[in-house]
Amino acid sequence: MPLDLLPVSTPAACCTPATSPAISEQDALQLARTLKALADPARLRLLSLIAAQDGAEACVCDLIEPVGLSQPTVSHHLKVLTDAGLITRDKRGVWAYFALVPGALESVTRHLGTHLTTSAA
């Protein structure tokens, strides 16, 4: 009994070429670290409280009561935000003052816009 073979057709390309460069591994690590720092309601609230102050700077003593957390917990959250490069810490006597890093949040937005949006053809 003869076998009837189906005609072989050329498969279409399975992958489309990239139209823009993907985020680098180093940038992805840094962006993920920053987004992880932002992914906490208390930290977002702290950033908002700092931004709302005159000069976008606040004493840690002014941040404890509004978020309703203990001083050690607020200090931990501020350290995470500092390590992520979103705020700076300046020790003045016994108090620490925190300020927004100029352009830090805009940089996050720019990275997301550059690497995670599609461009219209």
PDB file of C-alpha atoms in Angstrom:
ATOM      1  CA  MET A   1       0.000   0.000   0.000  1.00  0.00           C
ATOM      2  CA  PRO A   2       1.636   3.275  -1.102  1.00  0.00           C
ATOM      3  CA  LEU A   3       1.898   6.124   1.347  1.00  0.00           C
ATOM      4  CA  ASP A   4       0.683   9.496   0.209  1.00  0.00           C
ATOM      5  CA  LEU A   5       2.889  12.171   1.665  1.00  0.00           C
ATOM      6  CA  LEU A   6       1.619  15.630   2.345  1.00  0.00           C
ATOM      7  CA  PRO A   7       3.495  18.422   0.621  1.00  0.00           C
ATOM      8  CA  VAL A   8       6.014  20.207   2.819  1.00  0.00           C
ATOM      9  CA  SER A   9       5.565  23.925   3.035  1.00  0.00           C
ATOM     10  CA  THR A  10       8.073  26.464   4.246  1.00  0.00           C
ATOM     11  CA  PRO A  11       7.189  27.482   7.788  1.00  0.00           C
ATOM     12  CA  ALA A  12       6.628  31.159   8.483  1.00  0.00           C
ATOM     13  CA  ALA A  13       9.098  32.855  10.743  1.00  0.00           C
ATOM     14  CA  CYS A  14       8.066  32.233  14.323  1.00  0.00           C
ATOM     15  CA  CYS A  15       9.701  35.291  15.799  1.00  0.00           C
ATOM     16  CA  THR A  16       9.382  38.893  14.870  1.00  0.00           C
ATOM     17  CA  PRO A  17      12.483  41.045  15.058  1.00  0.00           C
ATOM     18  CA  ALA A  18      12.837  43.473  17.945  1.00  0.00           C
ATOM     19  CA  THR A  19      12.073  47.056  16.996  1.00  0.00           C
ATOM     20  CA  SER A  20      13.848  48.627  19.962  1.00  0.00           C
ATOM     21  CA  PRO A  21      16.469  47.505  22.437  1.00  0.00           C
ATOM     22  CA  ALA A  22      15.260  45.578  25.477  1.00  0.00           C
ATOM     23  CA  ILE A  23      16.159  46.681  28.985  1.00  0.00           C
ATOM     24  CA  SER A  24      19.624  45.566  30.046  1.00  0.00           C
ATOM     25  CA  GLU A  25      20.054  43.070  32.854  1.00  0.00           C
ATOM     26  CA  GLN A  26      21.634  45.714  35.104  1.00  0.00           C
ATOM     27  CA  ASP A  27      18.861  48.241  34.420  1.00  0.00           C
ATOM     28  CA  ALA A  28      16.234  45.557  35.036  1.00  0.00           C
ATOM     29  CA  LEU A  29      17.792  44.689  38.397  1.00  0.00           C
ATOM     30  CA  GLN A  30      17.898  48.331  39.477  1.00  0.00           C
ATOM     31  CA  LEU A  31      14.375  49.047  38.242  1.00  0.00           C
ATOM     32  CA  ALA A  32      13.014  45.945  40.000  1.00  0.00           C
ATOM     33  CA  ARG A  33      14.706  47.022  43.227  1.00  0.00           C
ATOM     34  CA  THR A  34      13.171  50.476  42.938  1.00  0.00           C
ATOM     35  CA  LEU A  35       9.713  49.123  42.087  1.00  0.00           C
ATOM     36  CA  LYS A  36       9.938  46.710  45.020  1.00  0.00           C
ATOM     37  CA  ALA A  37      10.684  49.676  47.298  1.00  0.00           C
ATOM     38  CA  LEU A  38       7.668  51.511  45.867  1.00  0.00           C
ATOM     39  CA  ALA A  39       5.373  48.483  46.175  1.00  0.00           C
ATOM     40  CA  ASP A  40       4.511  49.154  49.807  1.00  0.00           C
ATOM     41  CA  PRO A  41       1.686  51.437  50.929  1.00  0.00           C
ATOM     42  CA  ALA A  42       3.639  52.829  53.888  1.00  0.00           C
ATOM     43  CA  ARG A  43       6.601  53.717  51.653  1.00  0.00           C
ATOM     44  CA  LEU A  44       4.364  55.399  49.098  1.00  0.00           C
ATOM     45  CA  ARG A  45       2.774  57.369  51.917  1.00  0.00           C
ATOM     46  CA  LEU A  46       6.201  58.372  53.262  1.00  0.00           C
ATOM     47  CA  LEU A  47       7.275  59.579  49.805  1.00  0.00           C
ATOM     48  CA  SER A  48       4.057  61.554  49.531  1.00  0.00           C
ATOM     49  CA  LEU A  49       4.543  63.117  52.961  1.00  0.00           C
ATOM     50  CA  ILE A  50       8.128  64.115  52.116  1.00  0.00           C
ATOM     51  CA  ALA A  51       7.072  65.541  48.745  1.00  0.00           C
ATOM     52  CA  ALA A  52       4.302  67.569  50.430  1.00  0.00           C
ATOM     53  CA  GLN A  53       6.752  69.353  52.737  1.00  0.00           C
ATOM     54  CA  ASP A  54       8.318  72.703  51.926  1.00  0.00           C
ATOM     55  CA  GLY A  55      11.452  71.947  49.908  1.00  0.00           C
ATOM     56  CA  ALA A  56      10.410  68.275  49.586  1.00  0.00           C
ATOM     57  CA  GLU A  57      12.272  67.519  52.827  1.00  0.00           C
ATOM     58  CA  ALA A  58      10.968  66.198  56.155  1.00  0.00           C
ATOM     59  CA  CYS A  59      12.314  65.312  59.585  1.00  0.00           C
ATOM     60  CA  VAL A  60      11.756  61.717  60.609  1.00  0.00           C
ATOM     61  CA  CYS A  61       9.987  63.051  63.700  1.00  0.00           C
ATOM     62  CA  ASP A  62       7.268  64.473  61.418  1.00  0.00           C
ATOM     63  CA  LEU A  63       6.766  61.207  59.542  1.00  0.00           C
ATOM     64  CA  ILE A  64       6.004  58.769  62.356  1.00  0.00           C
ATOM     65  CA  GLU A  65       2.549  59.913  63.455  1.00  0.00           C
ATOM     66  CA  PRO A  66       0.970  60.409  59.997  1.00  0.00           C
ATOM     67  CA  VAL A  67       1.716  56.832  58.882  1.00  0.00           C
ATOM     68  CA  GLY A  68       0.699  55.330  62.235  1.00  0.00           C
ATOM     69  CA  LEU A  69       3.731  53.085  62.532  1.00  0.00           C
ATOM     70  CA  SER A  70       6.402  52.757  65.195  1.00  0.00           C
ATOM     71  CA  GLN A  71       9.646  54.720  64.866  1.00  0.00           C
ATOM     72  CA  PRO A  72      11.735  51.588  64.109  1.00  0.00           C
ATOM     73  CA  THR A  73       9.294  50.550  61.362  1.00  0.00           C
ATOM     74  CA  VAL A  74       9.301  54.024  59.805  1.00  0.00           C
ATOM     75  CA  SER A  75      13.117  54.049  59.964  1.00  0.00           C
ATOM     76  CA  HIS A  76      13.215  50.683  58.193  1.00  0.00           C
ATOM     77  CA  HIS A  77      10.940  51.934  55.398  1.00  0.00           C
ATOM     78  CA  LEU A  78      13.011  55.108  55.026  1.00  0.00           C
ATOM     79  CA  LYS A  79      16.189  53.005  54.760  1.00  0.00           C
ATOM     80  CA  VAL A  80      14.632  50.909  51.981  1.00  0.00           C
ATOM     81  CA  LEU A  81      13.667  54.084  50.104  1.00  0.00           C
ATOM     82  CA  THR A  82      17.170  55.512  50.649  1.00  0.00           C
ATOM     83  CA  ASP A  83      18.845  52.298  49.442  1.00  0.00           C
ATOM     84  CA  ALA A  84      16.627  52.361  46.339  1.00  0.00           C
ATOM     85  CA  GLY A  85      17.909  55.855  45.523  1.00  0.00           C
ATOM     86  CA  LEU A  86      14.555  57.589  45.947  1.00  0.00           C
ATOM     87  CA  ILE A  87      15.394  59.737  48.990  1.00  0.00           C
ATOM     88  CA  THR A  88      18.485  61.051  50.745  1.00  0.00           C
ATOM     89  CA  ARG A  89      19.202  61.132  54.470  1.00  0.00           C
ATOM     90  CA  ASP A  90      20.859  64.060  56.225  1.00  0.00           C
ATOM     91  CA  LYS A  91      21.679  63.787  59.936  1.00  0.00           C
ATOM     92  CA  ARG A  92      21.272  67.073  61.838  1.00  0.00           C
ATOM     93  CA  GLY A  93      21.979  66.718  65.532  1.00  0.00           C
ATOM     94  CA  VAL A  94      19.800  63.915  66.836  1.00  0.00           C
ATOM     95  CA  TRP A  95      17.312  64.054  63.951  1.00  0.00           C
ATOM     96  CA  ALA A  96      17.483  62.701  60.430  1.00  0.00           C
ATOM     97  CA  TYR A  97      15.985  64.655  57.547  1.00  0.00           C
ATOM     98  CA  PHE A  98      14.875  62.973  54.371  1.00  0.00           C
ATOM     99  CA  ALA A  99      14.536  64.578  50.946  1.00  0.00           C
ATOM    100  CA  LEU A 100      13.434  63.363  47.538  1.00  0.00           C
ATOM    101  CA  VAL A 101      16.236  62.686  45.085  1.00  0.00           C
ATOM    102  CA  PRO A 102      15.599  65.089  42.190  1.00  0.00           C
ATOM    103  CA  GLY A 103      14.543  63.171  39.083  1.00  0.00           C
ATOM    104  CA  ALA A 104      14.483  59.722  40.727  1.00  0.00           C
ATOM    105  CA  LEU A 105      10.789  59.074  40.207  1.00  0.00           C
ATOM    106  CA  GLU A 106      10.906  60.583  36.728  1.00  0.00           C
ATOM    107  CA  SER A 107      13.719  58.144  35.895  1.00  0.00           C
ATOM    108  CA  VAL A 108      11.528  55.197  36.925  1.00  0.00           C
ATOM    109  CA  THR A 109       8.712  56.497  34.736  1.00  0.00           C
ATOM    110  CA  ARG A 110      11.111  57.035  31.823  1.00  0.00           C
ATOM    111  CA  HIS A 111      12.479  53.469  32.073  1.00  0.00           C
ATOM    112  CA  LEU A 112       8.991  52.016  32.149  1.00  0.00           C
ATOM    113  CA  GLY A 113       7.933  54.141  29.182  1.00  0.00           C
ATOM    114  CA  THR A 114      11.020  53.262  27.173  1.00  0.00           C
ATOM    115  CA  HIS A 115      11.099  49.535  27.740  1.00  0.00           C
ATOM    116  CA  LEU A 116       7.569  48.458  28.559  1.00  0.00           C
ATOM    117  CA  THR A 117       5.361  50.215  26.045  1.00  0.00           C
ATOM    118  CA  THR A 118       4.647  49.364  22.451  1.00  0.00           C
ATOM    119  CA  SER A 119       5.242  51.837  19.712  1.00  0.00           C
ATOM    120  CA  ALA A 120       2.503  52.386  17.136  1.00  0.00           C
ATOM    121  CA  ALA A 121       3.499  51.499  13.605  1.00  0.00           C
TER     122      ALA A 121
END
